[in-house]
Coordinates of C-alpha atoms in Angstrom, one line a residue:
M1 CA 112.7 96.3 94.8
T2 CA 112.0 92.7 93.9
V3 CA 114.1 90.0 95.4
T4 CA 115.1 87.1 93.3
T5 CA 114.0 84.1 95.2
R6 CA 115.1 80.6 95.4
R7 CA 111.9 79.6 93.8
E8 CA 112.5 81.9 90.8
F9 CA 115.9 80.2 90.4
L10 CA 114.2 76.8 90.6
A11 CA 111.6 77.8 88.0
G12 CA 114.4 78.9 85.6
A13 CA 116.5 75.9 86.4
A14 CA 113.6 73.6 85.7
A15 CA 113.0 75.3 82.3
L16 CA 116.7 74.6 81.5
G17 CA 116.5 71.0 82.7
F18 CA 119.0 71.1 85.5
A19 CA 116.8 71.7 88.6
S20 CA 118.4 68.7 90.2
A21 CA 121.7 70.6 90.3
W22 CA 120.3 73.0 92.9
P23 CA 121.9 72.0 96.2
F24 CA 118.8 72.6 98.4
R25 CA 115.5 70.9 98.4
A26 CA 112.5 73.2 97.8
S27 CA 111.0 72.2 101.1
A28 CA 114.2 72.8 103.1
A29 CA 113.4 73.4 106.8
G30 CA 114.2 76.8 108.3
S31 CA 113.1 79.1 105.5
L32 CA 110.2 80.5 103.5
T33 CA 109.5 83.2 101.0
A34 CA 106.9 85.9 101.8
A35 CA 105.5 88.6 99.6
I36 CA 105.5 92.0 101.3
Y37 CA 104.3 95.5 100.4
P38 CA 107.2 97.9 99.6
G39 CA 107.9 100.8 102.0
T40 CA 106.7 100.8 105.6
W41 CA 105.4 97.2 105.5
E42 CA 108.7 95.9 104.2
E43 CA 110.6 97.8 106.8
A44 CA 108.3 96.7 109.6
Y45 CA 108.4 93.0 108.7
R46 CA 112.1 93.0 108.0
G47 CA 112.8 94.8 111.3
V48 CA 110.3 93.2 113.6
L49 CA 108.8 90.0 112.3
A50 CA 111.7 88.3 110.6
P51 CA 114.1 88.7 113.7
A52 CA 111.3 87.4 116.0
L53 CA 110.7 84.4 113.8
K54 CA 114.4 83.6 113.5
K55 CA 114.7 83.8 117.3
S56 CA 111.7 81.7 118.1
A57 CA 111.8 79.1 115.3
D58 CA 115.1 79.5 113.6
I59 CA 113.3 80.3 110.3
D60 CA 114.8 82.7 107.7
V61 CA 112.4 84.8 105.7
A62 CA 113.2 85.9 102.1
F63 CA 110.9 88.8 101.3
D64 CA 109.5 89.5 97.8
S65 CA 108.6 93.2 97.7
L66 CA 105.5 93.6 95.6
F67 CA 102.2 95.5 95.8
A68 CA 99.1 93.5 96.1
V69 CA 97.9 93.4 92.5
D70 CA 101.4 92.5 91.4
Q71 CA 101.5 89.6 93.9
V72 CA 98.4 88.1 92.4
A73 CA 99.6 88.6 88.9
K74 CA 102.9 87.0 89.6
V75 CA 101.4 83.9 91.1
R76 CA 98.9 83.6 88.3
A77 CA 101.7 83.9 85.8
A78 CA 103.8 81.3 87.6
R79 CA 101.4 78.5 86.6
G80 CA 102.1 76.0 89.3
V81 CA 105.5 77.1 90.4
P82 CA 104.6 79.4 93.3
P83 CA 107.1 82.3 93.5
F84 CA 106.6 82.7 97.2
D85 CA 104.8 80.9 100.1
C86 CA 102.7 83.7 101.6
F87 CA 100.7 86.6 100.2
V88 CA 99.9 89.8 102.1
L89 CA 96.8 91.4 100.6
D90 CA 94.1 94.0 101.0
P91 CA 90.5 92.9 100.5
G92 CA 90.2 93.7 96.8
P93 CA 93.1 91.7 95.6
A94 CA 92.4 89.1 98.2
A95 CA 88.9 88.6 96.7
S96 CA 90.4 88.3 93.2
A97 CA 92.9 85.7 94.3
M98 CA 90.3 83.8 96.2
Q99 CA 88.1 83.6 93.1
A100 CA 91.1 82.5 91.1
G101 CA 91.8 79.6 93.5
L102 CA 95.3 80.9 94.5
F103 CA 95.0 80.1 98.3
E104 CA 95.6 77.0 100.3
P105 CA 93.0 76.4 103.1
I106 CA 93.9 77.7 106.6
D107 CA 93.9 75.2 109.5
A108 CA 93.5 77.6 112.5
S109 CA 94.5 74.8 114.9
K110 CA 98.1 75.2 113.6
L111 CA 98.1 78.8 114.9
T112 CA 99.0 79.0 118.6
N113 CA 97.8 82.7 118.7
A114 CA 94.5 82.1 116.9
A115 CA 92.5 82.4 120.2
K116 CA 94.0 85.9 120.7
V117 CA 92.4 87.2 117.4
P118 CA 88.7 88.5 117.4
A119 CA 86.2 86.1 115.9
G120 CA 86.0 86.4 112.1
L121 CA 89.5 87.6 111.5
I122 CA 90.8 84.1 110.7
T123 CA 88.8 82.5 107.9
S124 CA 89.0 79.4 105.7
H125 CA 91.7 80.9 103.6
A126 CA 93.0 84.0 105.4
V127 CA 94.7 85.2 108.6
T128 CA 94.2 88.9 109.4
C129 CA 97.5 90.5 110.4
N130 CA 96.5 94.1 110.9
A131 CA 93.5 96.4 110.5
Q132 CA 93.3 99.7 108.8
V133 CA 90.8 102.5 109.7
V134 CA 89.9 105.1 107.2
G135 CA 88.3 108.5 107.6
I136 CA 89.0 112.2 107.3
A137 CA 92.3 114.0 108.3
Y138 CA 92.5 117.7 108.7
N139 CA 94.8 120.4 110.0
P140 CA 93.4 121.7 113.3
K141 CA 95.4 124.9 113.0
K142 CA 93.6 125.8 109.8
F143 CA 89.9 125.3 110.8
A144 CA 87.9 126.4 113.8
T145 CA 85.7 123.3 113.5
P146 CA 86.6 120.0 111.9
P147 CA 84.7 118.5 109.0
K148 CA 82.1 116.1 110.3
S149 CA 80.9 114.2 107.3
W150 CA 81.9 113.1 103.8
A151 CA 79.6 115.7 102.4
D152 CA 81.5 118.5 104.3
L153 CA 84.5 117.8 102.1
F154 CA 82.6 119.3 99.2
K155 CA 81.7 122.5 101.0
S156 CA 83.7 125.7 102.0
P157 CA 86.0 126.1 103.7
Y158 CA 87.1 122.5 103.4
V159 CA 86.9 121.9 99.7
E160 CA 89.3 124.7 98.9
R161 CA 92.0 122.9 101.0
L162 CA 91.1 119.4 100.0
G163 CA 93.4 116.9 98.4
L164 CA 91.6 114.6 95.9
T165 CA 92.8 111.1 95.0
G166 CA 91.1 108.3 93.1
F167 CA 90.3 104.6 93.2
Q168 CA 93.8 103.2 92.9
T169 CA 94.1 102.3 96.5
T170 CA 91.9 100.5 98.9
F171 CA 91.5 103.6 101.2
G172 CA 90.7 105.8 98.2
T173 CA 88.1 103.4 96.8
V174 CA 86.2 102.9 100.0
S175 CA 86.3 106.7 100.9
I176 CA 84.8 107.6 97.5
I177 CA 82.2 104.9 97.9
E178 CA 81.1 106.4 101.2
M179 CA 81.0 109.8 99.6
A180 CA 78.8 108.4 96.9
K181 CA 76.4 107.0 99.6
V182 CA 75.8 110.4 101.1
F183 CA 74.8 111.7 97.7
G184 CA 72.4 108.9 97.0
G185 CA 74.8 106.3 95.6
S186 CA 75.7 102.8 96.9
E187 CA 78.6 100.4 97.2
T188 CA 78.2 99.6 93.4
N189 CA 76.8 103.0 92.2
V190 CA 79.3 105.8 92.4
E191 CA 77.6 107.9 89.7
P192 CA 76.3 110.5 92.2
V193 CA 79.7 111.3 93.5
F194 CA 81.2 111.9 90.1
A195 CA 78.9 114.9 89.6
E196 CA 80.1 116.3 92.9
L197 CA 83.8 115.5 92.2
K198 CA 83.5 117.4 88.9
K199 CA 82.3 120.5 90.7
A200 CA 84.9 120.1 93.6
V201 CA 87.9 119.6 91.3
E202 CA 87.6 123.3 90.2
K203 CA 88.0 124.4 93.8
A204 CA 90.2 121.7 95.4
A205 CA 93.7 122.4 96.5
A206 CA 95.2 119.4 94.7
V207 CA 94.4 116.3 92.7
A208 CA 97.2 113.8 93.0
A209 CA 98.3 110.2 93.3
P210 CA 97.6 108.5 96.6
A211 CA 101.3 108.3 97.5
A212 CA 101.6 112.1 97.1
M213 CA 99.0 113.0 99.7
P214 CA 101.0 112.7 102.9
G215 CA 103.8 114.9 101.3
L216 CA 101.3 117.5 100.1
F217 CA 99.7 117.6 103.6
Q218 CA 103.1 117.9 105.3
Q219 CA 104.1 120.7 103.0
G220 CA 100.9 122.6 103.7
Q221 CA 99.7 122.4 100.1
I222 CA 96.5 120.7 101.4
D223 CA 94.8 120.7 104.8
V224 CA 92.1 118.1 104.3
M225 CA 92.3 114.6 102.9
Y226 CA 90.8 111.1 103.2
T227 CA 93.3 108.6 104.5
N228 CA 94.0 105.9 107.1
T229 CA 95.0 106.3 110.7
N230 CA 98.4 104.8 109.9
T231 CA 99.2 107.8 107.7
V232 CA 97.9 110.3 110.3
A233 CA 100.1 108.7 113.0
I234 CA 103.2 108.8 110.8
L235 CA 102.6 112.5 110.1
K236 CA 102.0 113.3 113.7
G237 CA 105.3 111.5 114.5
R238 CA 107.0 114.0 112.2
G239 CA 105.5 116.9 114.1
V240 CA 102.8 117.7 111.5
S241 CA 99.6 119.4 112.8
I242 CA 97.0 116.8 111.8
E243 CA 93.9 115.1 113.4
F244 CA 91.8 112.1 112.4
V245 CA 88.0 112.5 112.2
K246 CA 85.5 109.6 112.1
P247 CA 82.7 110.7 109.7
E248 CA 79.2 110.9 111.0
T249 CA 78.4 107.7 109.0
G250 CA 81.2 105.9 110.7
A251 CA 84.9 105.2 110.1
I252 CA 85.8 102.6 107.5
T253 CA 87.8 99.5 108.3
F254 CA 89.3 96.8 106.3
Q255 CA 91.8 94.1 107.1
T256 CA 95.1 93.2 105.6
T257 CA 95.4 89.4 105.4
L258 CA 98.1 86.8 105.1
H259 CA 97.5 83.7 102.9
I260 CA 99.3 80.5 102.0
V261 CA 99.9 80.4 98.2
K262 CA 98.3 77.4 96.5
G263 CA 101.0 74.7 96.1
A264 CA 103.5 76.5 98.4
D265 CA 106.6 74.5 99.3
N266 CA 107.0 75.6 102.9
V267 CA 103.5 75.3 104.3
A268 CA 104.7 74.4 107.8
N269 CA 107.0 77.4 108.0
A270 CA 104.3 79.6 106.5
Y271 CA 102.0 78.7 109.5
K272 CA 104.9 79.7 111.9
Y273 CA 105.3 83.0 110.0
M274 CA 101.7 83.8 110.2
D275 CA 101.5 82.8 113.8
M276 CA 104.4 85.1 114.7
A277 CA 102.8 87.9 112.7
I278 CA 99.6 87.8 114.9
S279 CA 101.5 87.3 118.2
A280 CA 101.3 89.8 120.9
E281 CA 105.1 90.3 120.7
V282 CA 105.1 91.4 117.0
Q283 CA 101.7 93.1 117.1
G284 CA 102.7 95.2 120.1
A285 CA 105.9 96.3 118.4
L286 CA 104.3 97.1 115.1
Q287 CA 101.7 99.5 116.6
K288 CA 104.5 101.8 117.8
Q289 CA 106.3 104.5 115.9
P290 CA 107.4 104.5 113.1
Y291 CA 105.0 101.7 111.9
N292 CA 101.7 102.6 113.6
M293 CA 99.9 99.4 112.6
I294 CA 96.6 98.7 114.3
P295 CA 97.0 95.4 116.1
I296 CA 94.4 92.6 116.1
N297 CA 95.8 90.6 119.0
K298 CA 93.4 91.1 122.0
D299 CA 96.4 90.9 124.5
V300 CA 98.0 94.0 123.1
K301 CA 97.3 97.2 124.9
L302 CA 96.8 99.9 122.3
V303 CA 99.2 102.9 122.4
E304 CA 97.8 106.4 122.5
T305 CA 99.2 107.3 119.1
L306 CA 96.5 105.2 117.4
D307 CA 93.1 106.7 116.7
I308 CA 91.1 103.8 118.3
K309 CA 90.8 102.8 121.9
S310 CA 89.9 99.1 121.5
V311 CA 90.1 96.4 118.8
D312 CA 86.4 95.8 119.5
E313 CA 85.7 99.2 117.8
L314 CA 86.5 97.6 114.5
T315 CA 83.4 95.5 114.6
K316 CA 81.2 98.6 114.6
M317 CA 82.9 100.3 111.6
V318 CA 81.9 100.4 108.0
T319 CA 83.0 97.5 105.8
H320 CA 82.6 96.7 102.1
D321 CA 82.0 93.7 99.9
W322 CA 84.9 93.5 97.4
T323 CA 83.3 90.8 95.4
K324 CA 80.9 93.5 94.3
I325 CA 83.4 96.3 94.0
N326 CA 86.1 94.4 92.0
P327 CA 84.2 94.0 88.8
Q328 CA 83.7 97.8 88.5
R329 CA 86.9 99.1 90.0
A330 CA 89.0 99.3 86.9
A331 CA 86.4 101.3 85.1
W332 CA 86.1 103.7 88.1
I333 CA 89.9 104.2 88.1
E334 CA 89.9 104.9 84.3
R335 CA 87.0 107.3 84.7
F336 CA 88.5 109.2 87.6
N337 CA 91.7 109.6 85.7
K338 CA 89.9 110.8 82.6
E339 CA 87.3 113.1 84.1
I340 CA 88.8 114.3 87.4
T341 CA 92.6 114.1 87.2
K342 CA 92.8 115.1 83.5

């Protein structure tokens, strides 16, 4: 669902020459517009963050529900009339937006909770709001021993119960890159894994879109998949038999970040929104069921339903350089769809 925002109205009004008839100023205090991912993220931010911000600063949030690539495309198409004040992005789209100059610089001194965030998670143009951890998920009732490595996914008995998905998502892309590495590839060379994928697809339990994987696992149509801890926790909460495995080469982590849109009207309120997002109050609430988001505030005591024991573990996990991945990702998606999904 896409919410028609005040700014969209202003853009249309300006085009028709009567913007001055709009009764509120674009920089009116007490409001901002923030892009948000549809689904769990929107539910979480509407249910937890927005009420907390309203209570603490009397600021209303209008959410614009968009996936990351659509956020970037919308701002680029707006051409100087920012459709919202804040992005929420994964590293791939964030790198693209950064290269396109779509962010305002971040002044960390305006964030009262900045000191509660581990070093490196607030940068010149980004504020990390949550971390994601990616690895292997399996059904412990179906296997005597869990898969231990990315290579194990291509062997019996795991490959016959494996759910394959491609490069459309951040977790899918980084998982396949790590698979490529164990077969001699690299962050920018996934050629070796395509040879393995072509052999595996003949045996795999399913090849499907990323969003279909949790449902297939819950229905018992697959018993192994690569995914994030958030998905594992959600399925566990539904009573599904599922466990998370950190591969021998290490679990993958990436951060979801908030950014102020270049030319945003409500910059001061955007800082308050981001500050509330990284507060212990909001981070502590979002890590619980049904949201299961890994917090980045050091004051938050992690709940047992998450598959990490400390935020410091994130610094030891596998990360990726999206400025190198982005130029090749579209071709990888097309190739996976053509050669593997068919």
